Short mmCIF file of C-alpha atoms in Angstrom, two decimals:
data_model
loop_
_atom_site.label_atom_id
_atom_site.label_comp_id
_atom_site.label_asym_id
_atom_site.label_seq_id
_atom_site.Cartn_x
_atom_site.Cartn_y
_atom_site.Cartn_z
CA MET M 14 0.00 0.00 0.00
CA ILE M 15 1.39 3.41 -0.99
CA ASP M 16 1.36 5.81 1.97
CA ILE M 17 0.66 9.19 0.34
CA ASP M 18 -0.52 11.00 3.49
CA GLY M 19 2.46 9.82 5.51
CA PHE M 20 4.83 10.89 2.73
CA ARG M 21 3.24 14.35 2.65
CA ASN M 22 3.80 14.75 6.40
CA TYR M 23 7.38 13.54 6.01
CA LEU M 24 8.11 16.14 3.31
CA TYR M 25 6.56 18.87 5.45
CA GLU M 26 8.74 17.90 8.40
CA GLU M 27 11.77 17.99 6.08
CA GLU M 28 10.86 21.67 5.53
CA LEU M 29 10.55 21.42 1.77
CA SER M 30 8.68 24.17 -0.06
CA GLN M 31 4.97 23.81 -0.83
CA ASN M 32 5.73 23.61 -4.56
CA THR M 33 8.29 20.82 -4.04
CA ILE M 34 5.90 18.89 -1.81
CA ALA M 35 3.12 19.20 -4.40
CA THR M 36 5.49 18.00 -7.15
CA TYR M 37 6.65 14.96 -5.17
CA ILE M 38 3.11 14.03 -4.15
CA LYS M 39 2.04 14.24 -7.80
CA GLY M 40 4.80 11.82 -8.76
CA LEU M 41 3.86 9.36 -6.04
CA GLU M 42 0.15 9.58 -6.94
CA MET M 43 0.97 8.76 -10.56
CA TYR M 44 2.88 5.70 -9.39
CA ALA M 45 0.08 4.68 -6.99
CA GLU M 46 -2.45 4.75 -9.83
CA ARG M 47 -0.55 1.86 -11.43
CA TYR M 48 1.07 -0.09 -8.60
CA ASN M 49 0.26 -1.02 -5.00
CA GLU M 50 3.82 -1.51 -3.79
CA ILE M 51 7.38 -0.41 -4.44
CA THR M 52 9.42 -3.06 -6.25
CA LYS M 53 12.35 -2.78 -8.63
CA PRO M 54 10.37 -4.20 -11.61
CA ASN M 55 7.50 -1.79 -10.93
CA LEU M 56 9.91 1.17 -10.74
CA ILE M 57 11.58 0.22 -14.01
CA GLU M 58 8.24 -0.22 -15.76
CA PHE M 59 7.03 3.12 -14.38
CA LYS M 60 10.20 4.83 -15.63
CA ARG M 61 9.60 3.41 -19.13
CA TYR M 62 6.06 4.77 -19.04
CA LEU M 63 7.36 8.21 -18.05
CA LEU M 64 9.99 8.22 -20.82
CA GLU M 65 7.34 7.44 -23.41
CA ASN M 66 5.02 10.24 -22.29
CA PHE M 67 7.06 13.07 -20.74
CA LYS M 68 10.16 15.15 -21.22
CA SER M 69 13.31 14.12 -19.38
CA GLN M 70 13.03 16.96 -16.87
CA THR M 71 9.56 15.79 -15.82
CA VAL M 72 10.73 12.17 -15.73
CA ASN M 73 13.52 13.12 -13.33
CA LEU M 74 11.10 15.00 -11.07
CA ARG M 75 8.91 11.90 -10.81
CA ILE M 76 11.93 9.66 -10.19
CA THR M 77 13.19 12.03 -7.49
CA ALA M 78 9.79 11.88 -5.84
CA LEU M 79 9.97 8.08 -5.70
CA THR M 80 13.56 8.18 -4.44
CA ASN M 81 12.44 10.38 -1.56
CA TYR M 82 9.50 8.07 -0.88
CA CYS M 83 11.88 5.09 -0.66
CA LYS M 84 14.02 7.10 1.74
CA TYR M 85 10.92 7.85 3.84
CA LYS M 86 9.96 4.17 3.90
CA ARG M 87 13.60 3.06 4.31
CA LEU M 88 13.38 0.92 1.20
CA PRO M 89 16.55 -0.06 -0.72
CA GLU M 90 14.99 0.19 -4.20
CA ARG M 91 16.27 2.99 -6.48
CA ILE M 92 16.14 3.91 -10.17
CA LYS M 93 18.58 6.12 -12.02
CA LEU M 94 17.78 9.60 -13.25
CA VAL M 95 17.70 10.29 -16.97
CA LYS M 96 20.84 12.02 -18.24
CA GLU M 97 19.92 15.36 -19.74
CA GLN M 98 21.91 17.13 -22.40
CA LYS M 99 23.74 20.06 -20.86
CA LYS M 100 22.23 23.35 -21.99
CA THR M 101 24.49 25.55 -24.07
CA HIS M 102 22.07 28.46 -24.12
CA VAL M 103 19.51 30.21 -21.97
CA GLU M 104 15.85 30.00 -22.95
CA ASN M 105 12.57 31.85 -22.52
CA ILE M 106 14.04 35.09 -21.22
CA ILE M 107 12.25 38.38 -21.64
CA THR M 108 14.40 40.72 -23.71
CA GLU M 109 15.31 44.22 -22.61
CA GLU M 110 13.06 45.60 -25.34
CA GLN M 111 10.12 43.44 -24.26
CA TYR M 112 10.69 44.35 -20.61
CA LYS M 113 10.69 48.09 -21.37
CA LYS M 114 7.52 47.69 -23.43
CA LEU M 115 5.79 45.78 -20.62
CA MET M 116 6.79 48.28 -17.95
CA HIS M 117 5.83 51.28 -20.09
CA CYS M 118 2.35 49.81 -20.63
CA LEU M 119 1.86 48.77 -17.01
CA LYS M 120 2.91 52.17 -15.68
CA LYS M 121 -0.04 53.62 -17.58
CA ASP M 122 -2.56 50.78 -17.18
CA ASN M 123 -1.83 48.95 -13.94
CA GLN M 124 0.51 50.51 -11.39
CA ARG M 125 0.06 47.72 -8.84
CA TRP M 126 1.50 45.20 -11.28
CA TYR M 127 4.11 47.65 -12.46
CA TYR M 128 5.57 47.63 -8.95
CA ASN M 129 5.07 43.89 -8.48
CA ILE M 130 7.18 43.18 -11.55
CA LEU M 131 9.68 45.91 -10.73
CA LEU M 132 10.29 44.12 -7.43
CA LEU M 133 11.05 40.86 -9.25
CA ALA M 134 13.18 42.38 -11.99
CA LYS M 135 15.39 44.44 -9.67
CA THR M 136 16.09 41.71 -7.11
CA GLY M 137 16.15 38.39 -8.99
CA MET M 138 14.04 36.81 -6.25
CA ARG M 139 12.21 33.56 -6.69
CA ILE M 140 8.44 33.98 -6.70
CA SER M 141 8.18 32.00 -3.46
CA GLU M 142 10.48 34.58 -1.85
CA ALA M 143 8.84 37.66 -3.35
CA LEU M 144 5.43 36.60 -2.05
CA ARG M 145 6.76 36.96 1.52
CA VAL M 146 8.36 40.41 1.21
CA THR M 147 6.92 43.19 3.36
CA LYS M 148 7.14 46.97 3.24
CA LYS M 149 9.54 46.90 6.21
CA ASP M 150 11.85 44.49 4.36
CA ILE M 151 12.16 46.75 1.33
CA LEU M 152 12.75 49.94 3.29
CA ALA M 153 15.43 48.15 5.34
CA GLY M 154 17.31 47.46 2.10
CA LYS M 155 17.62 43.72 2.68
CA VAL M 156 15.90 40.72 4.22
CA THR M 157 17.17 37.31 5.30
CA MET M 158 14.76 34.45 4.75
CA HIS M 159 14.68 30.67 4.61
CA SER M 160 14.64 29.47 1.01
CA LYS M 161 15.52 26.18 -0.70
CA GLY M 162 16.65 24.63 2.55
CA HIS M 163 18.97 27.40 3.76
CA MET M 164 19.00 30.99 4.91
CA ARG M 165 19.89 33.66 2.37
CA THR M 166 19.93 37.44 2.20
CA ILE M 167 18.03 39.32 -0.50
CA TYR M 168 19.05 42.90 -1.25
CA PHE M 169 16.80 45.73 -2.42
CA PRO M 170 18.81 48.27 -4.45
CA LYS M 171 18.53 52.00 -3.74
CA SER M 172 17.00 52.63 -7.19
CA LEU M 173 14.16 50.22 -6.35
CA ILE M 174 13.53 51.69 -2.90
CA GLU M 175 13.47 55.22 -4.31
CA GLU M 176 11.01 54.31 -7.07
CA MET M 177 8.71 52.39 -4.72
CA LYS M 178 8.83 54.89 -1.82
CA ASP M 179 5.54 56.66 -2.57
CA TYR M 180 3.78 53.42 -3.58
CA LEU M 181 4.77 51.79 -0.27
CA LYS M 182 2.97 54.46 1.75
CA ARG M 183 -0.29 52.55 1.27
CA PHE M 184 1.06 49.51 3.15
CA ASP M 185 1.55 48.80 6.85
CA ASP M 186 5.12 47.95 7.84
CA ASN M 187 4.52 44.19 8.11
CA GLU M 188 2.12 43.95 5.17
CA ILE M 189 2.96 41.78 2.15
CA VAL M 190 3.71 44.06 -0.81
CA MET M 191 2.86 41.78 -3.73
CA GLN M 192 -0.94 41.96 -3.77
CA ASN M 193 -3.77 41.59 -6.27
CA HIS M 194 -6.42 44.20 -7.10
CA LEU M 195 -8.39 43.19 -3.99
CA GLY M 196 -5.45 43.98 -1.74
CA GLN M 197 -4.87 40.30 -1.01
CA PRO M 198 -1.52 38.44 -1.16
CA ILE M 199 -0.96 36.81 -4.56
CA THR M 200 -0.25 33.13 -5.16
CA SER M 201 2.34 31.76 -7.59
CA ARG M 202 -0.51 30.63 -9.82
CA GLY M 203 -2.01 34.12 -9.65
CA VAL M 204 1.26 35.66 -10.84
CA SER M 205 1.52 33.16 -13.70
CA GLY M 206 -2.08 33.79 -14.81
CA LYS M 207 -1.66 37.55 -14.74
CA LEU M 208 1.52 37.40 -16.81
CA LYS M 209 -0.31 35.35 -19.45
CA GLU M 210 -2.92 38.11 -19.63
CA PHE M 211 -0.22 40.76 -20.05
CA ALA M 212 1.51 38.72 -22.77
CA LYS M 213 -1.68 38.66 -24.79
CA GLN M 214 -2.63 42.26 -24.00
CA TYR M 215 0.74 43.76 -24.93
CA ASP M 216 1.74 41.34 -27.70
CA ILE M 217 4.73 39.83 -25.90
CA PRO M 218 5.59 36.14 -26.54
CA LYS M 219 3.94 34.20 -23.74
CA GLU M 220 6.91 31.82 -23.44
CA ASN M 221 9.03 34.84 -22.43
CA LEU M 222 6.57 36.17 -19.87
CA HIS M 223 6.46 33.77 -16.93
CA PRO M 224 7.23 34.19 -13.21
CA HIS M 225 10.85 33.00 -13.51
CA ALA M 226 11.55 35.26 -16.52
CA PHE M 227 12.42 38.25 -14.35
CA ARG M 228 14.94 36.23 -12.34
CA HIS M 229 16.65 35.36 -15.63
CA PHE M 230 16.37 38.99 -16.74
CA PHE M 231 17.97 40.21 -13.50
CA ALA M 232 20.90 37.80 -13.91
CA ILE M 233 21.66 38.78 -17.49
CA GLU M 234 21.32 42.52 -16.91
CA PHE M 235 23.43 42.32 -13.74
CA LEU M 236 26.27 40.59 -15.63
CA LYS M 237 26.21 43.31 -18.29
CA ARG M 238 27.07 45.82 -15.58
CA ASN M 239 29.06 43.69 -13.12
CA ASN M 240 30.82 40.60 -14.42
CA ASN M 241 31.31 39.06 -10.97
CA ILE M 242 29.78 35.62 -11.47
CA ALA M 243 30.49 34.54 -7.87
CA LEU M 244 28.62 37.57 -6.52
CA LEU M 245 25.68 36.86 -8.83
CA ALA M 246 25.58 33.25 -7.61
CA ASP M 247 25.27 34.57 -4.04
CA LEU M 248 22.58 37.08 -5.02
CA LEU M 249 20.52 34.38 -6.74
CA GLY M 250 20.98 31.93 -3.86
CA HIS M 251 22.66 29.32 -6.05
CA SER M 252 24.53 26.57 -4.22
CA SER M 253 27.23 26.53 -6.90
CA VAL M 254 28.70 29.00 -9.39
CA LYS M 255 28.20 26.29 -12.04
CA MET M 256 24.45 26.88 -11.83
CA THR M 257 24.99 30.57 -12.54
CA GLN M 258 27.36 30.16 -15.47
CA ILE M 259 24.47 29.49 -17.86
CA TYR M 260 23.89 33.26 -17.85
CA LEU M 261 27.32 33.82 -19.36
CA ARG M 262 26.16 32.04 -22.49
CA GLN M 263 24.25 33.50 -25.36
CA SER M 264 20.61 32.80 -26.06
CA GLN M 265 19.69 30.36 -28.80
CA GLU M 266 18.69 33.27 -31.05
CA GLN M 267 22.04 35.00 -30.44
CA GLN M 268 23.90 31.79 -31.21
CA GLN M 269 21.95 31.39 -34.47
CA LYS M 270 22.69 34.98 -35.47
CA ALA M 271 26.40 34.51 -34.73
CA VAL M 272 26.51 31.37 -36.87
CA ASP M 273 24.64 33.07 -39.74
CA GLU M 274 27.08 35.98 -39.71
CA ALA M 275 30.23 33.88 -39.36
CA VAL M 276 29.50 31.05 -41.82
CA ASN M 277 29.71 32.90 -45.15
CA TRP M 278 32.11 30.69 -47.07
#
């Protein structure tokens, strides 16, 4: 019998994020729909099913979920992750031109979301972090919070504080700043849905307008002005500089352009 409720409690006690818990539970539920117990043959068959129906990244998420379940149940069974081709380019990043267009339109049409996105683009925060930021945090210039299993400090640049100063007057010191039109805290899903609306409204490619896009945008724009990759890794909360080095590479479109210009023989 697959113990989904017990696994959920275990993940909560391990202090994993809500999104990670939901992802792991989804993987275990998919397995439980097909099998009643964890065995090596079942795991292998389930992996084959995943490979036939999902991309490698999703397959690895499901496998990781089962690996953690086996750890919870103290079972010896394991299956290997799928080897993914190392990315040689960054993808789905809002361009500087698209960002300026979006912010110009929002400043006229929707100031609340103008400042919500400004907060993301000028800090490089994860959405899960931004949804916890208060007025007091921003005015203090930095906040230390628990994220991805460790404590990290997020900095709010002077240019951001200055631009948000008047807007912040409507909030109490300990009030969450990222809110919807009803004055309620936003969810990750709410942010994603709103960005899809803006993509359609302002004719911006929807694949470039997603919650994580502004974290990518921050990283690339920061490196244009300060080429300290180790500092950027710290600012993004990466556990290794290797994770950050992807931002040193050109986008797929830039690589294509470079090839087109160079290969003229």
